[in-house]
Amino acid sequence: MSELNIAMVEKYRNSFLHEVEANVEEGDWVKMCMQCGVCSGSCPLGSHWEHSPQKLFMMIRAGKREEVLSSDSMWMCTSCYNCVVRCPREVPITHIMHGLASYAKRLGLVPKGQQTAKFAQHFWDNLVKKGRVNELKLGLNLYFMNGFAEGVKTSLKMKDIGLGMLKTKRMSPMEIFGGHKVKDLDGFQAMVKKAQEIETARIEKNMNA
Amino acid sequence: MADEKKVGAYICSGCGIGDRLNMKQLEMTATRDGKAKVCKTHDFLCSKAGVQMIQDDIDNDGVNQLAIAACSRRAKVEAFNFSDVSQTRINLREGVIWARPEGDEHTETTQEMADDYVRMGCHEVKAMTVPTGSDEQPLVKSVLVVGGGITGLTAAVESFKTGYSVTLVEKSGALGGMAGDLYKRVPTRAPYAEPEETGVAELIEAVNAADGISVHLNTTVTKTAGAPGRFEIDLSTESGSTETTTVGAIVQASGMKAYDANQLPEFAYGKNADVVTNVELEALAKAANGGSMKRPSDGKEIKSVTFIQCAGQRSEKEGHLSYCSGFCCNTSIKQAMYFKESNPNADTTILFTDLRTPGAGGEDFYRSGQKKGILFSKGEVSEVVPSAEGLEVKFNDLILGEETSMQADLVVLATGQVPNSGPDPYAAVPTKEEKEAAEASNTVEISVESILNLDYRQGTDLPHLSNGFTDSHFICFPYETRRTGIYSAGPVRRPMDTLQAQDDAMGAALKAIQSAENAGQGRAAHPRSGDLSYPLFRKEGCTQCKRCTVECPFGAINEDERGFPQFNESRCRRCGTCMGACPVRVISFDNYSVDTVGNQIKNVDIPDEFDEKPRILVLACENDAYPALDMGAKNGYHYSQWARVIPVRCLGSVNTVWLTDALSEGYDGVVLMGCQKGDDYQCHFVKGSEMATMRMSKIADTLQQLNLEEERVSTYEVAITDIQRAPQLINDMADTIEKIGMSPFKF
């Protein structure tokens, strides 16, 4: 268990809801859920989740901290925004899902080997490096995420699509050498760093308050 | 000249009637068979010129009985509105040409239909006289309001504002009632975010300031005699003195009783002082007056509170209320806010199974509660038990599907409303066995005190609809009760909150005033609003059988000491159920009687057996079935050419003599169409269609005596929306007749 996690458990002993409200993006909205279940019914992947959004919200209110933060449900969200569009209470459910995922990651509670979490890390690292997503590298990263043998297998399976993309100039092989980037890369990276600092400071403040 | 009856038949050829029917022949039928002294055709009868033509004949030619053959009686009511003459409408448009398909093969039978209707109309109107209105009661501009709670206070103030004087009776020693005991109430205005003042104090002030409102505290109504426009009320005080006052109409706002939570031992009510009802919590809040509330058991500050919704409600368990009281969800939100007001960190949890926040601002109020941090959990509570910290509430979390529990300093039970109504006049009388069983089990019979003490033939109080509420059919007649001139308002009528009760009070006050005004003019109240006819009674023929006094759905008829009926005209709704009930046919109305319908039945031409032209008599309730047939015809749903439809005020007014006459004269089938009966009745006269069905169930004997098949008479419940089904029912009868053959009674 991470130090931060232990501290947070200590801090919000009585109310996980308050912890979520203070530390999770849009967590303030969790209390506004009226348990109608429209989100769960609207989620195209709903049947694959262990906990539907409705249940996650109820678990937050019921103080089931471990279960919520170590759940892989919020990692399964594909950001289709169906739930947000349909929620009669206009709760930003998608944002909360990502907020919960991000908070769980910060606390070190992500289930081991969670595939979306892994890919999300690759995506983030890829993006922050140049300020642009390097699709060639991201694709290769994804294929080889779970080992060399699987990577080769997936690459062969996808080779026709890859060649097609090369032919139509949708993907450049030159990307493998560095790749394109934003105009002011230093500025971009400073901005991301500052944002991370602010967020960490906020959460640390919550922890120590 | 005015005394001499002179029938004028006026036939319209507009709207396609002239194209489909032989107008010359209709005229001949009217003059030769219908004995109309005057008969005129017009190609646009409802036009100014057409109406003027009729008016001229009334003024100059002494015509005083009008048979207007045009569209349905439901159309052009304003145009064909003549005073001081009898009038009937012959339905050639909806009832004939629209009810039948076009085409040469139908021309003959369609014409026969029209001829029959013209004949029927001319003879019907002959049996009519012009109603003059009851002059039994004067206009009395005063209202009695029973109950001094928020409903009664509002009814009193609103009645007074219209210029009526009010007698306000309250059983207890103070005005205000249960709403007066509230700390605050659910908001009634935008932004619907915070509880607001109840406003009861201002109402009491307004009542006390109004010189036209006389307040009687510690007083009950010990006798209510008379009828709208002449109610004689005995008001008795606790000390025993009685005074009598006369009022025009009555509003009963006797309110509610709190549900007895002692029936909820599973929630530790009565066993633990820290379990209270939502009514009792108001007293705690009032005592705290904005400060922090203290636990009843030990005076400790309440830091966590759990509300249990639907406590003893929406449940079929013995001693529970089966219905939703409608106010408790909002009330619990409001009461949770009381705790948040003094301590925003107080834990307030509402355990619900279905949260319902009715009213314009209900949803906003719910949201406001959520924003304040009130926790809403969907859970079904099984038990409340004492714990080290206070109370443990065990519940089944319905979202997570698990048994769980929570701790609370205080538990509030959201209990429901029990109507404070008097005994039901139509309550089932317990059988001898039931009585003995009750005695054997030593159950204490709780006698319900009468509230109005009506001096009526049928019981002392307003009839109940269900669960003891004195409601009527709430969609069709939201304010009506089953006693004319007496309107119930507030939670005695149905469960409601204070805002709804005030709205209800205004509605009831206006209905009461309308009723008093109608009585003063000798007119009927709802639903035959404005009808001047009333039941006339030929005492010489009466056999004192009491059927009319028993069957009147409105308890309008009393009995004198010798058992003769005493009609109270302004209590009467003019449905004619008494007329249908009377076995010796001594009850009639000026414009609606055994003869007006009997004449129509007799004047249908019955072709002999070998013509193979059956005749089907359709008696259709004018409120729903007749309009359904009209609208069906308008929409192209045809019905059998053998049908002859006669509208009746209510199926309850159908006297069995009409059926026996019809069957013995050679009709092949009879179809009766009334409204839905039973608990969810839609009968505009409550019991009319039920009475009719009961009578018709006994018609089998008559049919047997006549040696006729039972299928020849059928009774149906028809709603106004049954525009396809109603014509189909007639066609079904035509099919039946084809199967079983023609009646042998054709001469």
PDB file of C-alpha atoms in Angstrom, chain A residues 17-18 30-35 51 54-56 58-59 61-62 64 67 88-90, chain B residues 345 347 352 363 366-368 370-378 397 399-402:
ATOM      1  CA  LEU A  17     -17.613  10.202  -0.319  1.00  0.00           C
ATOM      2  CA  HIS A  18     -15.813  13.244   1.086  1.00  0.00           C
ATOM      3  CA  VAL A  30     -21.286  11.824  -6.976  1.00  0.00           C
ATOM      4  CA  LYS A  31     -23.786  12.931  -4.349  1.00  0.00           C
ATOM      5  CA  MET A  32     -26.147  14.195  -7.053  1.00  0.00           C
ATOM      6  CA  CYS A  33     -26.719  10.740  -8.502  1.00  0.00           C
ATOM      7  CA  MET A  34     -30.333   9.705  -7.987  1.00  0.00           C
ATOM      8  CA  GLN A  35     -29.808   6.032  -8.663  1.00  0.00           C
ATOM      9  CA  HIS A  51     -19.560  -2.545 -11.295  1.00  0.00           C
ATOM     10  CA  GLN A  54     -24.641   3.481 -10.760  1.00  0.00           C
ATOM     11  CA  LYS A  55     -23.170   0.818  -8.491  1.00  0.00           C
ATOM     12  CA  LEU A  56     -19.819   2.568  -8.253  1.00  0.00           C
ATOM     13  CA  MET A  58     -23.582   3.783  -4.542  1.00  0.00           C
ATOM     14  CA  MET A  59     -20.417   2.040  -3.329  1.00  0.00           C
ATOM     15  CA  ARG A  61     -21.629   6.583  -0.761  1.00  0.00           C
ATOM     16  CA  ALA A  62     -21.607   3.319   1.165  1.00  0.00           C
ATOM     17  CA  LYS A  64     -16.560   0.834   0.062  1.00  0.00           C
ATOM     18  CA  GLU A  67     -13.581  -2.102  -3.634  1.00  0.00           C
ATOM     19  CA  PRO A  88     -31.171  13.152 -16.111  1.00  0.00           C
ATOM     20  CA  ARG A  89     -29.095  14.784 -13.404  1.00  0.00           C
ATOM     21  CA  GLU A  90     -26.415  15.851 -15.891  1.00  0.00           C
TER      22      GLU A  90
ATOM     23  CA  ASN B 345     -21.720  18.134   9.099  1.00  0.00           C
ATOM     24  CA  ASP B 347     -24.969  12.786   8.862  1.00  0.00           C
ATOM     25  CA  PHE B 352     -35.915   4.827   0.386  1.00  0.00           C
ATOM     26  CA  GLU B 363     -37.208  17.747  -8.079  1.00  0.00           C
ATOM     27  CA  TYR B 366     -34.532  16.910  -3.893  1.00  0.00           C
ATOM     28  CA  ARG B 367     -31.504  18.327  -5.675  1.00  0.00           C
ATOM     29  CA  SER B 368     -31.122  21.022  -3.053  1.00  0.00           C
ATOM     30  CA  GLN B 370     -28.402  16.390  -2.306  1.00  0.00           C
ATOM     31  CA  LYS B 371     -26.314  19.541  -2.602  1.00  0.00           C
ATOM     32  CA  LYS B 372     -26.535  20.033   1.137  1.00  0.00           C
ATOM     33  CA  GLY B 373     -25.070  16.566   1.523  1.00  0.00           C
ATOM     34  CA  ILE B 374     -28.135  14.598   2.517  1.00  0.00           C
ATOM     35  CA  LEU B 375     -27.329  11.024   1.616  1.00  0.00           C
ATOM     36  CA  PHE B 376     -29.930   9.067  -0.306  1.00  0.00           C
ATOM     37  CA  SER B 377     -29.658   5.315  -0.238  1.00  0.00           C
ATOM     38  CA  LYS B 378     -31.933   2.894  -1.986  1.00  0.00           C
ATOM     39  CA  ASP B 397     -29.017  -2.219  -0.060  1.00  0.00           C
ATOM     40  CA  ILE B 399     -28.406  -1.263  -5.554  1.00  0.00           C
ATOM     41  CA  LEU B 400     -25.548  -3.330  -4.244  1.00  0.00           C
ATOM     42  CA  GLY B 401     -27.805  -6.238  -3.358  1.00  0.00           C
ATOM     43  CA  GLU B 402     -26.495  -6.897   0.118  1.00  0.00           C
TER      44      GLU B 402
END
